[in-house]
Short mmCIF file of C-alpha atoms in Angstrom, two decimals:
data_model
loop_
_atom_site.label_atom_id
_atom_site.label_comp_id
_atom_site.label_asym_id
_atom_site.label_seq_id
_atom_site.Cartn_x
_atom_site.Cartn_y
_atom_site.Cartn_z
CA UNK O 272 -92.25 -59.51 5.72
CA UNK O 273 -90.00 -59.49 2.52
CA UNK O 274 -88.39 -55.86 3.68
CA UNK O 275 -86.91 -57.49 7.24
CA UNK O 276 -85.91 -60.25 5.61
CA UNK O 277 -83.90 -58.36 2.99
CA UNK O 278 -82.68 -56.32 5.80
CA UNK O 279 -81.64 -59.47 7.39
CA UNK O 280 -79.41 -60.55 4.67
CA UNK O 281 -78.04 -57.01 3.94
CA UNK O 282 -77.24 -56.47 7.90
CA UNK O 283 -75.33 -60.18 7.68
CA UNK O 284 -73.11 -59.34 4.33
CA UNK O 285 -72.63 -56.04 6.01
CA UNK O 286 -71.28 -58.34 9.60
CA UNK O 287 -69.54 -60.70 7.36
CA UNK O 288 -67.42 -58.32 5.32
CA UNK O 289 -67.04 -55.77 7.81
CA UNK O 290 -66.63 -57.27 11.45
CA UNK O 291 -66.25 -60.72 10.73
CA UNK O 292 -62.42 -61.54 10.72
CA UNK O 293 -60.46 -64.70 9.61
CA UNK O 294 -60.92 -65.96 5.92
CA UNK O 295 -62.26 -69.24 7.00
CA UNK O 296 -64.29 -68.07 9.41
CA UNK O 297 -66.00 -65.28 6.71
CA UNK O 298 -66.31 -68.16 4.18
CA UNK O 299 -68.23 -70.32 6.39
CA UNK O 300 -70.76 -67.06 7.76
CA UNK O 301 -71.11 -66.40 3.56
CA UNK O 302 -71.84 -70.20 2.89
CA UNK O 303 -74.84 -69.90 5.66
CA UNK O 304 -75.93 -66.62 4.64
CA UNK O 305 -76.04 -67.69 1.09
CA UNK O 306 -78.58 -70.53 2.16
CA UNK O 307 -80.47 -67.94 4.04
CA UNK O 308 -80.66 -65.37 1.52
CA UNK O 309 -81.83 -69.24 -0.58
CA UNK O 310 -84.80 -69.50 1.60
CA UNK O 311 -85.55 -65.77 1.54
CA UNK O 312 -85.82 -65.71 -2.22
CA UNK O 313 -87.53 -69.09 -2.58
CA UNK O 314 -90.05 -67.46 0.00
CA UNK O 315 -90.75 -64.31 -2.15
CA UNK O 316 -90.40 -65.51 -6.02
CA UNK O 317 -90.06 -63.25 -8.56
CA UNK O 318 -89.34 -59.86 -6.53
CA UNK O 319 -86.11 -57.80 -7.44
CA UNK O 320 -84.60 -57.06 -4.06
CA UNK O 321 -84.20 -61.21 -2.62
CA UNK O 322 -82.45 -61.62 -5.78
CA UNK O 323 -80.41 -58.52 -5.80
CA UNK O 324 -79.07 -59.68 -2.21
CA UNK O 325 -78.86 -63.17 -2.85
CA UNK O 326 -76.53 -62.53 -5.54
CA UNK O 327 -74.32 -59.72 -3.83
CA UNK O 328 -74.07 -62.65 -1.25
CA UNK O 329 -72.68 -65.14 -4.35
CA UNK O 330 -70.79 -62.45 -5.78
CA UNK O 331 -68.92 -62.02 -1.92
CA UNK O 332 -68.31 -65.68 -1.78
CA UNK O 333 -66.99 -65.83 -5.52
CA UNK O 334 -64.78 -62.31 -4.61
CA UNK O 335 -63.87 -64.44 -1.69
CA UNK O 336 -62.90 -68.23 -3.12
CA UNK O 337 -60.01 -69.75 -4.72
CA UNK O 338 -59.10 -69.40 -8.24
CA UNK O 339 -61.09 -72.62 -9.26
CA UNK O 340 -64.20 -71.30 -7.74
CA UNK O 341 -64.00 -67.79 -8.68
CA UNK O 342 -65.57 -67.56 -11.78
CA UNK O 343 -68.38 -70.09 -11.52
CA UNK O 344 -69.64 -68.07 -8.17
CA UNK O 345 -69.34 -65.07 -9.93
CA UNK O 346 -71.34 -66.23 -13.07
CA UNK O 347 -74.02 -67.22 -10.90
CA UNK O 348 -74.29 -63.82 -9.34
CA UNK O 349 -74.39 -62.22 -12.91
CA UNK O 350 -77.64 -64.44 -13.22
CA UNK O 351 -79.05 -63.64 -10.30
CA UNK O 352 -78.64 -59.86 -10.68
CA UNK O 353 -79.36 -60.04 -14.06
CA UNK O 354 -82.79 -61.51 -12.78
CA UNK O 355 -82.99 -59.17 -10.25
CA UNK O 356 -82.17 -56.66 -12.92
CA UNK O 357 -85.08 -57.45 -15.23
CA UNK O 358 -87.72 -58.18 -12.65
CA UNK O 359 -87.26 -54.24 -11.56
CA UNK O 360 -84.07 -52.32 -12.11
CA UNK O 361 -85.09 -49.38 -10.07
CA UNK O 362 -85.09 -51.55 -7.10
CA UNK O 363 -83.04 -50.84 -4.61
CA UNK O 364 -82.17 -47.46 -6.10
CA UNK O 365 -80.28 -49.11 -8.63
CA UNK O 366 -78.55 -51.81 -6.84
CA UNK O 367 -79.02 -54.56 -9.30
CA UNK O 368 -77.72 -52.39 -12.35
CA UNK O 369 -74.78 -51.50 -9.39
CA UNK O 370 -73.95 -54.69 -8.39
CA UNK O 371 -73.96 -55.89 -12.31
CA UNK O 372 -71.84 -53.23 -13.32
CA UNK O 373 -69.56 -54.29 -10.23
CA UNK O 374 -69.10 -58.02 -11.85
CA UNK O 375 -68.72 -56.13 -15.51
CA UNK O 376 -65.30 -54.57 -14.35
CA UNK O 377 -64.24 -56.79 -11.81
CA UNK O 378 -64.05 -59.89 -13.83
CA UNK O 379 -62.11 -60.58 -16.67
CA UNK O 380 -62.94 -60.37 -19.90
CA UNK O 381 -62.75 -62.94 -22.83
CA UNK O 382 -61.86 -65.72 -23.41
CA UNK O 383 -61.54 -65.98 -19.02
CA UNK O 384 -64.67 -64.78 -18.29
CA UNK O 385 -67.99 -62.08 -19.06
CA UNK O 386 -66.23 -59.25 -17.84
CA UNK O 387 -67.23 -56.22 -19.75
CA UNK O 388 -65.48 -52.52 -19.38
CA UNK O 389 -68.43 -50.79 -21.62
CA UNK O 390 -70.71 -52.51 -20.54
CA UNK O 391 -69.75 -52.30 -16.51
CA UNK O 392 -69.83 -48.52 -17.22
CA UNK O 393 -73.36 -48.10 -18.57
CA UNK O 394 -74.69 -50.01 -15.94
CA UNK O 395 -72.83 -48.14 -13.30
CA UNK O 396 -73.82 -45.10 -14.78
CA UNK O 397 -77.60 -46.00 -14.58
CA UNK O 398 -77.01 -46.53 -10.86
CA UNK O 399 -75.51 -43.65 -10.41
CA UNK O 400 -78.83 -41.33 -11.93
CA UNK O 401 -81.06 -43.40 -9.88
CA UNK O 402 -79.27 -42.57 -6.65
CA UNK O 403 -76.48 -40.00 -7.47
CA UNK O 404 -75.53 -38.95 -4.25
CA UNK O 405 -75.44 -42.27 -2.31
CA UNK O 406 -72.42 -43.61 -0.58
CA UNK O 407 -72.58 -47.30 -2.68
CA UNK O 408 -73.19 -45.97 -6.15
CA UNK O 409 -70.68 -42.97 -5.84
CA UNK O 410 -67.87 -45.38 -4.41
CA UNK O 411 -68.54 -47.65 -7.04
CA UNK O 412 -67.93 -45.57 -9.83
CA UNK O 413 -65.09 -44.00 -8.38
CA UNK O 414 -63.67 -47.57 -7.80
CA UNK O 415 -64.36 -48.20 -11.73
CA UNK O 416 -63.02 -44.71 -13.21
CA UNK O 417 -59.33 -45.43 -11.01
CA UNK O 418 -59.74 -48.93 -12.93
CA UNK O 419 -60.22 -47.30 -16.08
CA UNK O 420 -56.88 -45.44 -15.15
CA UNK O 421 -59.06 -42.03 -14.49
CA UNK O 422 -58.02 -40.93 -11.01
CA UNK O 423 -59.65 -37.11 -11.30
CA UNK O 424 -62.91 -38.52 -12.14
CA UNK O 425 -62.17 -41.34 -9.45
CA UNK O 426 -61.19 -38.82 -6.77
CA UNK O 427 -64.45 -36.99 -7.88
CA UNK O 428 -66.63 -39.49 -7.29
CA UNK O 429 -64.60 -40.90 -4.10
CA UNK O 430 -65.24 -37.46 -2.72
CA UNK O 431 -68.67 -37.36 -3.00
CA UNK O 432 -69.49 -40.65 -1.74
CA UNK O 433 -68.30 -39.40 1.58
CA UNK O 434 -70.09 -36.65 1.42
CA UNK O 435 -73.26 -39.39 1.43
CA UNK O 436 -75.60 -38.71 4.47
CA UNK O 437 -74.79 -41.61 6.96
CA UNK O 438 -77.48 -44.43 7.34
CA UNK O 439 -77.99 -45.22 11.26
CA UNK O 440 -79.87 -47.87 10.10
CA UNK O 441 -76.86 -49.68 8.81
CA UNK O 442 -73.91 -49.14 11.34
CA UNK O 443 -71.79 -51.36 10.12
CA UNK O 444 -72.21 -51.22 6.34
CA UNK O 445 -71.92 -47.31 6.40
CA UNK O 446 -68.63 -47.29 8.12
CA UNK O 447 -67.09 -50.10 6.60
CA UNK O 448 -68.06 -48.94 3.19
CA UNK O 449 -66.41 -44.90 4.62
CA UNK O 450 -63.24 -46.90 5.38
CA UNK O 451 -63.39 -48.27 1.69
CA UNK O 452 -63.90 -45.33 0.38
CA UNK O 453 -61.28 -42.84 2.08
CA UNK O 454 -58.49 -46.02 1.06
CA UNK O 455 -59.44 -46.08 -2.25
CA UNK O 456 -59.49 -41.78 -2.36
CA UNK O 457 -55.84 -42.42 -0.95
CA UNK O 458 -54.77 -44.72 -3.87
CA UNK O 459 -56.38 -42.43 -6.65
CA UNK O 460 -54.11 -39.41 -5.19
#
């Protein structure tokens, strides 16, 4: 059903960005992936969570391409989230308002691109109620407070993220995202 297939697409970004190594060779696994996570959304219209992972998938491959490409990959994962986002933003505990708020801060603002400080803080924010002691939304907004040049807060938030109970289910995600995390706490010191 739609939950395996989601969990497919989640366990590949989670091989991709964690295990996979060589640029090219992650590029290519992202391109595939992004068809598959294609199919699976096309194969369950209109629910949150195919959309929510089919554009964490774009927004990897536009994090991922050259300057050219960056922006145009990353505008499509805005609209797919933003779909996502509007179909259900409680799915996913959040993820779509996450993943949003993710794009809000990483990419620049005008007259480059849609990035968004404010607004990439709200939205991170509303993650962050919905599931305010997991690993994703905790690391998230730590990442965006040392952006916003607030290393306490960051460290905070850093902290607590790896305080996160670890998810078995996702072996690779959880310690790839731990490894993230504890870098990140290193920078904010």
């Amino acid at each position: 059903g739609m939950t395996e297939d989601v969990r497919a697409i989640n366990d590949g970004w989670a091989h991709i960005t964690y295990e996979v190594r060589g640029s090219s060779t992650q590029t290519q696994a992202l391109d595939r992936l992004a068809a598959q996570a294609a199919q699976v959304v096309a194969r369950y219209p209109n629910q949150a969570e195919p959309l929510l992972w089919q554009g964490i998938v774009r927004s990897e491959q536009a994090n991922r391409a050259n300057v050219f490409h960056k922006l145009g990959l990353a505008t499509e994962a805005r609209s797919l989230l933003a779909r996502a986002y509007s179909l259900n933003p409680r799915a996913a505990n959040g993820g779509a308002a996450m993943s949003l708020g993710v794009l809000y801060y990483k990419v620049p603002g005008s007259p480059i691109g849609f990035g968004d400080k404010a607004r990439a803080g709200r939205l991170l924010r509303e993650a962050l109620a919905l599931d305010p002691n997991g690993l994703d939304a905790n690391y998230f907004m730590g990442d965006y407070m040392l952006d916003q040049g607030e290393k306490t807060a960051a460290r905070n938030y850093l902290a607590k993220a790896l305080r996160a109970p670890h998810d078995a289910s996702r072996p690779a995600w959880d310690a790839g995202r731990r490894r993230e995390v504890q870098a990140l706490l290193a920078k904010a010191r």
